[in-house]
Coordinates of C-alpha atoms and ligand atoms in Angstrom, one line a residue:
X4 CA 89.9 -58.4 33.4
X5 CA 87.0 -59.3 32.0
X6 CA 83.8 -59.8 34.5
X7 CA 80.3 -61.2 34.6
X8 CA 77.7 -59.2 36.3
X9 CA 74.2 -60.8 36.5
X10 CA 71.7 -58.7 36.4
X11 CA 68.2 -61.1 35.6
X12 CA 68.4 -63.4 33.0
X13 CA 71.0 -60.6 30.9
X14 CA 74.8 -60.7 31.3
X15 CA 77.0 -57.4 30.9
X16 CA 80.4 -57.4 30.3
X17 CA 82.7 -54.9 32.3
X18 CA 86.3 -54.2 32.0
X19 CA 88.7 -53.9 35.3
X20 CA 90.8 -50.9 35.0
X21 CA 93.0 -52.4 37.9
X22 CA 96.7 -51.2 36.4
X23 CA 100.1 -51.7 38.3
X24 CA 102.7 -49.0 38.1
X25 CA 105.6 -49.3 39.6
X26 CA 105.8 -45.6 41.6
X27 CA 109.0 -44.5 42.4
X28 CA 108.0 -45.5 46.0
X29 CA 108.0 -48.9 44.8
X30 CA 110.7 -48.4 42.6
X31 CA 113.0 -47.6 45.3
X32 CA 111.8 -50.2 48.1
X33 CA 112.0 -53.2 45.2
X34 CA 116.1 -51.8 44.7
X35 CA 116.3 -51.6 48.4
X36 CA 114.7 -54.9 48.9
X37 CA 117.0 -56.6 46.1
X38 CA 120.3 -54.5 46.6
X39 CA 120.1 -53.7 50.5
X40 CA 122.0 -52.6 52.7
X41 CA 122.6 -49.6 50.4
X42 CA 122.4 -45.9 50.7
X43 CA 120.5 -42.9 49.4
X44 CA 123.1 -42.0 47.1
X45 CA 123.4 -45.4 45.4
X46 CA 119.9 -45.1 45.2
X47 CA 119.7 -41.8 43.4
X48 CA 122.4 -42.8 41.4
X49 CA 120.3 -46.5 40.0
X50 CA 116.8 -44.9 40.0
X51 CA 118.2 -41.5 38.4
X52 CA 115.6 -39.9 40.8
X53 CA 116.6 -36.4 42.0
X54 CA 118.5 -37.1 45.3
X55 CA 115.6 -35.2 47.1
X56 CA 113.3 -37.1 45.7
X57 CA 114.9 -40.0 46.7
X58 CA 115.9 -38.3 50.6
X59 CA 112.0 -37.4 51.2
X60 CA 110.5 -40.7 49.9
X61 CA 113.3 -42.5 52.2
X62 CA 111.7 -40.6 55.1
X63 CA 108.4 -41.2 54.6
X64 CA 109.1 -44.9 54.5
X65 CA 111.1 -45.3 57.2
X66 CA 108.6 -42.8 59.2
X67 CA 106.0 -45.8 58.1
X68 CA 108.5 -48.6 58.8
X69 CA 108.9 -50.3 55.8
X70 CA 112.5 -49.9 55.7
X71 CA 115.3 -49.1 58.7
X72 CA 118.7 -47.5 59.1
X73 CA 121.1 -49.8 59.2
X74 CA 124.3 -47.7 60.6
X75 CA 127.2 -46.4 58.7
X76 CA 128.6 -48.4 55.6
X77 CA 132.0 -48.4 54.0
X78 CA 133.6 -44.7 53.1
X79 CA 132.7 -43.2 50.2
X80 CA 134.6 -41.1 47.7
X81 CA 134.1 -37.8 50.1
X82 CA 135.5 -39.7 53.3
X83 CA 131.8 -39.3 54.4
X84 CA 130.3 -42.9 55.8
X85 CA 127.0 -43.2 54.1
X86 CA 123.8 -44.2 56.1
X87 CA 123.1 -48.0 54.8
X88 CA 119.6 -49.0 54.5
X89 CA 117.9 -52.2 54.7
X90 CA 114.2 -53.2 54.3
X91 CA 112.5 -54.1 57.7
X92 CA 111.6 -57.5 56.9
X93 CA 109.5 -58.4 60.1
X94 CA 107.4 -55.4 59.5
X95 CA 104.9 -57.8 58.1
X96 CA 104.1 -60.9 56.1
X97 CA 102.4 -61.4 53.0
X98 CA 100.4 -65.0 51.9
X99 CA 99.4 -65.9 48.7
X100 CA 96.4 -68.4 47.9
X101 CA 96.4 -70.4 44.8
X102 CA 92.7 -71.9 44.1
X103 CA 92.9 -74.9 42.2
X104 CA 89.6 -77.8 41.9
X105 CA 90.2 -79.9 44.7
X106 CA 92.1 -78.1 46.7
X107 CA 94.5 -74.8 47.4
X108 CA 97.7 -74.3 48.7
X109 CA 98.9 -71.2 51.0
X110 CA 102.5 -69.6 50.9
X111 CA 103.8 -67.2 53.5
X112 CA 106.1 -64.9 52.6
X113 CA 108.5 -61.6 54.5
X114 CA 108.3 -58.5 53.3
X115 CA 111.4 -59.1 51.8
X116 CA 110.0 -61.8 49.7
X117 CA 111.9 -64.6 51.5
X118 CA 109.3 -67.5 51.8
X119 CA 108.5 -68.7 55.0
X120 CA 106.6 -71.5 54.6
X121 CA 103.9 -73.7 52.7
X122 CA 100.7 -76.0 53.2
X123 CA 99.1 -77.5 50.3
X124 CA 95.2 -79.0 51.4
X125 CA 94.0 -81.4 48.8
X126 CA 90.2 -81.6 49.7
X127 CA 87.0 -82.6 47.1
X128 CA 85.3 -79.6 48.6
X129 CA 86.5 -76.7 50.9
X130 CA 85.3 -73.1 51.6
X131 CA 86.7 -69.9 53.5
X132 CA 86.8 -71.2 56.2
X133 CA 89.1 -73.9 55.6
X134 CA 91.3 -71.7 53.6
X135 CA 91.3 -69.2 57.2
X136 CA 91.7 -72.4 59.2
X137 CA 95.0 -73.0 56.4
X138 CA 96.2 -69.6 57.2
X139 CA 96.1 -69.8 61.1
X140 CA 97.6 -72.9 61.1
X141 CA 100.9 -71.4 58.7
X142 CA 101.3 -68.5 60.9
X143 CA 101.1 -70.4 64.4
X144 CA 103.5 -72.8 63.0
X145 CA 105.8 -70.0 62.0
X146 CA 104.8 -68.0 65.3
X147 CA 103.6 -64.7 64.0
X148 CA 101.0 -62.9 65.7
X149 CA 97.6 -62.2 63.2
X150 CA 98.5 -58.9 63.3
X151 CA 101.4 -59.0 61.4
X152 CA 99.6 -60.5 58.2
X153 CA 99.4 -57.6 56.1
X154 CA 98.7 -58.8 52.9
X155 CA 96.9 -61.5 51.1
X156 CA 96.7 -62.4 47.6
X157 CA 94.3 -64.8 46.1
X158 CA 95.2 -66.3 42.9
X159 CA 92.1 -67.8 41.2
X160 CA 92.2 -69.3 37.8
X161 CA 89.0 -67.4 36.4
X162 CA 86.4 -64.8 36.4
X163 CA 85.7 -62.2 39.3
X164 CA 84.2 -59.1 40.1
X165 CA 86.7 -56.4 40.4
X166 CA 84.7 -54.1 42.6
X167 CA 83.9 -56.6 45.1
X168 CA 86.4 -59.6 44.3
X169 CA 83.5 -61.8 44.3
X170 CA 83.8 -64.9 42.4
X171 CA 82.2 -65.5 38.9
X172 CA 83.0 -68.2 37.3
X173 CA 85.7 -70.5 36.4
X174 CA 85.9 -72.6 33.2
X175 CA 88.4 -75.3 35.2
X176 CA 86.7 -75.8 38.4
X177 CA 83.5 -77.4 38.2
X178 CA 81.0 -75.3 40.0
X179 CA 80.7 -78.6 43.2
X180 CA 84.2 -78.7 43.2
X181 CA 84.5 -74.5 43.5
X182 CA 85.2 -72.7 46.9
X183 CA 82.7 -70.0 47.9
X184 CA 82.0 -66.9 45.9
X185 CA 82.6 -64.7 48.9
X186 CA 86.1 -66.0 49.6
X187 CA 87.5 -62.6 49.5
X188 CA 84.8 -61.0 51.8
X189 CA 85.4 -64.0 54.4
X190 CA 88.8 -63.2 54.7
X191 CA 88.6 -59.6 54.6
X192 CA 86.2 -60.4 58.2
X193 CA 88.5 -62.7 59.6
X194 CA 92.0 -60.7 58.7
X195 CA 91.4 -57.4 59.0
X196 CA 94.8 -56.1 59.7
X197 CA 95.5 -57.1 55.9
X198 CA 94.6 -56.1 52.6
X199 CA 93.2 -59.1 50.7
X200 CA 93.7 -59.0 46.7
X201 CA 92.4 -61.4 44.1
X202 CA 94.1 -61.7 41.1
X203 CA 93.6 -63.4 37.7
X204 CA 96.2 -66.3 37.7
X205 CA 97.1 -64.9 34.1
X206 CA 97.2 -61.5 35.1
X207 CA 99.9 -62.6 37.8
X208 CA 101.8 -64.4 34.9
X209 CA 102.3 -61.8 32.8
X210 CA 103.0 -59.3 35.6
X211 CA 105.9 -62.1 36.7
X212 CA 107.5 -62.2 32.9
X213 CA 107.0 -58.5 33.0
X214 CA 109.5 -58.7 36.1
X215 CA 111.9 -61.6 34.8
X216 CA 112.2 -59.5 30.8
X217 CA 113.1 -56.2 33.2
X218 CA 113.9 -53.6 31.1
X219 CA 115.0 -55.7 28.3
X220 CA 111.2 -56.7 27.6
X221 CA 109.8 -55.9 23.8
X222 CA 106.8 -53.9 24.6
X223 CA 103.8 -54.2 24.3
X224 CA 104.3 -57.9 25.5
X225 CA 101.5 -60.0 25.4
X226 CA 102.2 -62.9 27.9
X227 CA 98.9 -66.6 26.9
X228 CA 99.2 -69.2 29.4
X229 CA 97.5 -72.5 27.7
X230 CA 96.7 -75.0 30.4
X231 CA 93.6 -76.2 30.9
X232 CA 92.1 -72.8 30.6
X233 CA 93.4 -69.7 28.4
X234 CA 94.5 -66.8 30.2
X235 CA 97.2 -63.8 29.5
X236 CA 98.1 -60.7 30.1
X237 CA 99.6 -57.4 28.6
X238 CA 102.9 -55.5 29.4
X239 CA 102.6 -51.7 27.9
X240 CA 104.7 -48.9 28.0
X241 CA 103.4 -45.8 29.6
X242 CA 105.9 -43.1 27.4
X243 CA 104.3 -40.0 29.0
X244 CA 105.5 -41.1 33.2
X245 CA 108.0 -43.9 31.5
X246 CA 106.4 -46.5 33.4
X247 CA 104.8 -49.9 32.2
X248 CA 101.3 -51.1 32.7
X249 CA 100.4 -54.8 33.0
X250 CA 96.6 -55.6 32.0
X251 CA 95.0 -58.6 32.7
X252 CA 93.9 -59.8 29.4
X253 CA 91.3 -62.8 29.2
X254 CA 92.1 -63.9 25.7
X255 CA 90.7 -66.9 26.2
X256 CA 87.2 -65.7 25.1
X257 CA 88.7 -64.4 22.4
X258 CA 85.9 -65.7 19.7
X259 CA 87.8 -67.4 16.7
X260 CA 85.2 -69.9 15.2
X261 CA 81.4 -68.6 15.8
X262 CA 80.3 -71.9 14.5
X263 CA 82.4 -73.3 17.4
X264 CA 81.5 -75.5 20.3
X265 CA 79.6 -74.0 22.9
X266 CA 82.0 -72.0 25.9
X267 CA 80.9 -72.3 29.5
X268 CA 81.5 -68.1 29.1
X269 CA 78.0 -68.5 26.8
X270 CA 79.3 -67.5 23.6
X271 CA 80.8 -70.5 21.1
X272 CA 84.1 -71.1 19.4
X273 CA 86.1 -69.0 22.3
X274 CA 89.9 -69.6 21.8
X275 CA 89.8 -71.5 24.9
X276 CA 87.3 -74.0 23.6
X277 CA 89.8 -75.0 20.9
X278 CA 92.8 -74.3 22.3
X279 CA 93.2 -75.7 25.7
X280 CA 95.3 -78.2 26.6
X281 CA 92.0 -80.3 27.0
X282 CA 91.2 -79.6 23.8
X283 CA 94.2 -80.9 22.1
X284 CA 94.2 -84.0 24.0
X285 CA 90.6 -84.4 22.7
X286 CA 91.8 -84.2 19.2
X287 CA 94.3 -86.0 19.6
X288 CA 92.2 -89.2 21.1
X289 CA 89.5 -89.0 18.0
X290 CA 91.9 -88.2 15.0
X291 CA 95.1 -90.0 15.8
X292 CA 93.8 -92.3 18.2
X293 CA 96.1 -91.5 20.9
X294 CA 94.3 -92.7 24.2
X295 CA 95.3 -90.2 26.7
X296 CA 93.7 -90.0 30.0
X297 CA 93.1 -86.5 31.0
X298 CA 90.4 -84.4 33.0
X299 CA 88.8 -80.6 32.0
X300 CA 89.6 -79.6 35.8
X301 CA 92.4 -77.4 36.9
X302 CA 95.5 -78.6 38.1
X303 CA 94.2 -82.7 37.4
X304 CA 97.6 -84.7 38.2
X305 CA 96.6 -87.0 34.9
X306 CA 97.0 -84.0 32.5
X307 CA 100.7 -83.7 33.1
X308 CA 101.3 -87.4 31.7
X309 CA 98.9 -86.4 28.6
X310 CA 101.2 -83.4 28.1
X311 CA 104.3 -85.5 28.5
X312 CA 102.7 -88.4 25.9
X313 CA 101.5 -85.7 23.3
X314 CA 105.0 -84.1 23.5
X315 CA 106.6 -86.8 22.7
X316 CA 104.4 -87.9 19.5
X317 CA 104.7 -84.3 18.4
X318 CA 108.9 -84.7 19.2
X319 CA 108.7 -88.0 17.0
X320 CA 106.7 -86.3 14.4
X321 CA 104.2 -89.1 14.3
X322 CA 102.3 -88.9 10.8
X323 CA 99.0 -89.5 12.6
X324 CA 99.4 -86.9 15.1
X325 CA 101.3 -83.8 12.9
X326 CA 97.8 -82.9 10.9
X327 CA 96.2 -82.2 14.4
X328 CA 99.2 -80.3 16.1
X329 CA 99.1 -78.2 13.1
X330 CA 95.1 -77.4 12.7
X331 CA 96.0 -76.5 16.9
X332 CA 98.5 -74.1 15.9
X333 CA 96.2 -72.3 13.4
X334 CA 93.4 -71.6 15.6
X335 CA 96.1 -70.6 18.1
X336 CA 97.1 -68.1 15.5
X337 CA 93.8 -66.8 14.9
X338 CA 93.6 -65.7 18.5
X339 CA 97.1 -64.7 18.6
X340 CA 97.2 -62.1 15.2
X341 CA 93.7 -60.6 16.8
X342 CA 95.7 -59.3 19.8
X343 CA 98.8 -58.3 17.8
X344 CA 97.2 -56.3 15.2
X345 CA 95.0 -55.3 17.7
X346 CA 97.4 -53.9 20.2
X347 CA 100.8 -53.4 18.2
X348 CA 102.6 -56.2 20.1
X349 CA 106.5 -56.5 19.7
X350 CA 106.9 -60.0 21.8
X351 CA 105.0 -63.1 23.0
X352 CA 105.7 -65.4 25.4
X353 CA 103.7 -68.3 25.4
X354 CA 103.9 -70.3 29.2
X355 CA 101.6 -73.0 30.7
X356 CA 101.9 -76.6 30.0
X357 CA 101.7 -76.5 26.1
X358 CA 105.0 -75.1 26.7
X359 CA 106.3 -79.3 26.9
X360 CA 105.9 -79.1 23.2
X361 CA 109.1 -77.5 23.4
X362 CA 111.2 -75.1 20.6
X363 CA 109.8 -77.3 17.7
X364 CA 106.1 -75.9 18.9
X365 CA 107.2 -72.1 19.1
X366 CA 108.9 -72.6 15.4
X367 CA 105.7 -74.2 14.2
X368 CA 103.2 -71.3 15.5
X369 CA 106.2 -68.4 14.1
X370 CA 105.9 -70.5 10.6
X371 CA 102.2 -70.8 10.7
X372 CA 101.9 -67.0 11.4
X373 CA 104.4 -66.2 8.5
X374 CA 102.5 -68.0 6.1
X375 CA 98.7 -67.8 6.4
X376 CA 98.3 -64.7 8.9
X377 CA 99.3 -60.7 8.0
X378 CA 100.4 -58.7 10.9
X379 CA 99.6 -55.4 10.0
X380 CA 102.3 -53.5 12.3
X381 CA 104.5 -55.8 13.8
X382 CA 105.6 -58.3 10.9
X383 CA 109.1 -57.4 10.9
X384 CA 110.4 -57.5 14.3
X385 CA 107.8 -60.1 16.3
X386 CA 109.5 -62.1 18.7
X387 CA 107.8 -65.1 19.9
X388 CA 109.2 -67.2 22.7
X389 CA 107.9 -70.2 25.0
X390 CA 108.2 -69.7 29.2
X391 CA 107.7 -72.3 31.9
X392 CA 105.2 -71.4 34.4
X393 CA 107.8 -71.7 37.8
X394 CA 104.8 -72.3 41.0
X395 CA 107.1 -70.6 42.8
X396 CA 107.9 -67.4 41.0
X397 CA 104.0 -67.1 40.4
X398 CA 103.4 -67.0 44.1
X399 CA 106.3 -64.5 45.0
X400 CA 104.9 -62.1 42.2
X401 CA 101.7 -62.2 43.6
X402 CA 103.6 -61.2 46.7
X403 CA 105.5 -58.5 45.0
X404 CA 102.0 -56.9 43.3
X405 CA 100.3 -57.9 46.8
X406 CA 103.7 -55.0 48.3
X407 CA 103.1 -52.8 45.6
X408 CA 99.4 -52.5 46.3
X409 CA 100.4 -52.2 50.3
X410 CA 102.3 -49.3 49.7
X411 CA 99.5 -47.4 47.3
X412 CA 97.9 -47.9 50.7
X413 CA 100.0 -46.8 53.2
Ligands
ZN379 ZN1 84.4 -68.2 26.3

């Protein structure tokens, strides 16, 4: 992901080279986790990893006890009964942190990704501390012992340092409104049984249609989540270890009018400037005189009515309206083509609230991108679909890439 590091009065852009694989350690606990109880040999036979491959990785995580022996399941072919295995599920616990402006909400989850619980805190204002005191409070309700946190996986809705997972900046929260830069480090101090993680919220999403596409996904997929910010992310195919790579892909500064208005990034005419959902419902109010009531902030309950209004006028077709839906979708396009000629992309899914505009929306931007935009490589076989950003499916991938990164680890 993209970062801001100060230095003085000058601003450098890095690049996080943060990539998930998914290992054939994590390959196999995933199967385990999803198919469980099952044995080595089933194993072997879905992975098509040699069955000593499979026998000494098994070893090493049930030596580390991720997963157990469950005793002897039905006979096989042979007349042999095959050891069954199952993942240890109170090995540990995972929780994932979602940051929004005025408030954050924590979500416990088991090892094997069944959710435990929830608390949501609405609050103007709120540091580490609170978010600790949010996390103490989940796992003494649920009575697990600190210890037994293992993971944690903050899910923040803008910039940060990837070395040091300090906070930089975040177009939706206002910067009164924003928890502490050094959430990360806080909990690091006060959990120090678990690794702590922070993640791009549009890194997570495309990681999560990365999992739901499987192995049917078109790759490269290239995953925009329009909301009140722009993020996305990129699904690639790794031919030379057959394994894909999800890259956290902040195409929301992508620059598509350099006479454009201002960003809070510091350059002008970013795709997110034109292109949030904040954005639309600005245009809408001064060319077709709509009215809507909406906020720049993240997660603003007011915005979700806006969405619901402007769907609905764009549904109806509403003469006024239809000029600035389609000027939306252009600029859209302009940020969309840069990535695809850019990166040969086969498929994208487009998620976040925009997604309320519905299938009329997605046949708009595939007609707009047919007739005023070349795509050098892809033209012929593009898919483009829309997605609806599921809370909950967001959180448990966090959870999943939170596992993966546990057993990198362990
Ligand atoms: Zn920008």
């Amino acid at each position: 992901m993209m970062l801001f590091i100060s230095d003085g009065e000058r601003i450098h852009y890095g690049f996080s080279q943060k990539l998930i694989k998914n290992s054939n350690s994590t390959l196999l606990f995933n199967l385990i986790r999803k198919e469980m109880p099952i044995s080595r040999a089933a194993l072997a036979k879905k992975t098509r990893l040699s069955p000593t491959t499979v026998s000494i990785l098994i070893d090493e995580m049930i030596q580390n006890k991720w997963i157990c022996e469950t005793g002897p399941g039905e006979n096989s072919d042979r007349g042999r009964k095959p050891i069954l295995l199952e993942v240890n599920a109170s090995r540990g616990y995972v929780i994932t942190i979602e940051i929004y402006s005025g408030g954050y909400k924590c979500t416990l989850y088991d090892i094997c990704l069944k959710k435990i619980g929830d608390i949501g805190v609405r609050m103007a204002t709120y540091n580490s501390r609170d978010i600790c005191s949010t996390i103490s409070e989940l796992l003494e309700a649920k009575h697990i012992v600190h210890d037994r946190l293992i993971g944690i996986h903050v899910i923040f809705p803008g910039l940060f340092d990837a070395e040091t997972g300090k906070l930089r900046f975040s177009v939706v929260i206002p910067f009164d409104e924003m928890v502490d830069t050094n959430v990360v480090e806080v909990l690091k101090e006060q959990f120090a049984k678990a690794i702590v993680m922070i993640s791009n919220n549009g890194g997570v999403i495309a990681f999560s249609e990365f999992i739901a596409e499987g192995d049917n996904a078109g790759v490269p997929l290239l995953s925009v989540n329009i909301d009140e910010g722009i993020s996305g992310g990129m699904v690639l195919n790794d031919a030379r270890n057959n394994t894909k790579i999800c890259l956290p892909l902040e195409i929301g500064h992508i620059i598509v009018d350099n006479d454009g208005p201002p960003c809070k990034c510091g350059n002008r005419g970013c795709l997110e400037t034109l292109c949030s959902t904040p954005a639309l419902f600005h245009a809408l109010n001064e060319r077709a005189g709509l009215g809507l009531k909406f906020r720049e902030t993240f997660g603003a309950e007011c915005n979700h009515a806006a969405m619901e209004i402007a769907a609905s006028h764009f549904r109806a077709k509403d003469p006024k309206a239809m000029p600035v839906f389609q000027d939306y979708v252009y600029k859209l396009c302009c940020g969309l083509v840069s990535v695809v000629n850019l990166c040969n992309i086969k498929c994208i899914h487009i998620g976040g609230s925009i997604s309320k505009l519905g299938s009329d929306f997605a046949d708009l931007i595939r007609q707009t991108l047919r007739e005023h935009f070349v795509m050098l490589n892809a033209s012929l076989d593009i898919s483009l679909e829309l997605f609806s950003n599921d809370n909950e499916r967001i959180c448990r991938t966090a959870a999943i890439m939170t596992m993966d990164e546990l057993f990198k680890n362990s």
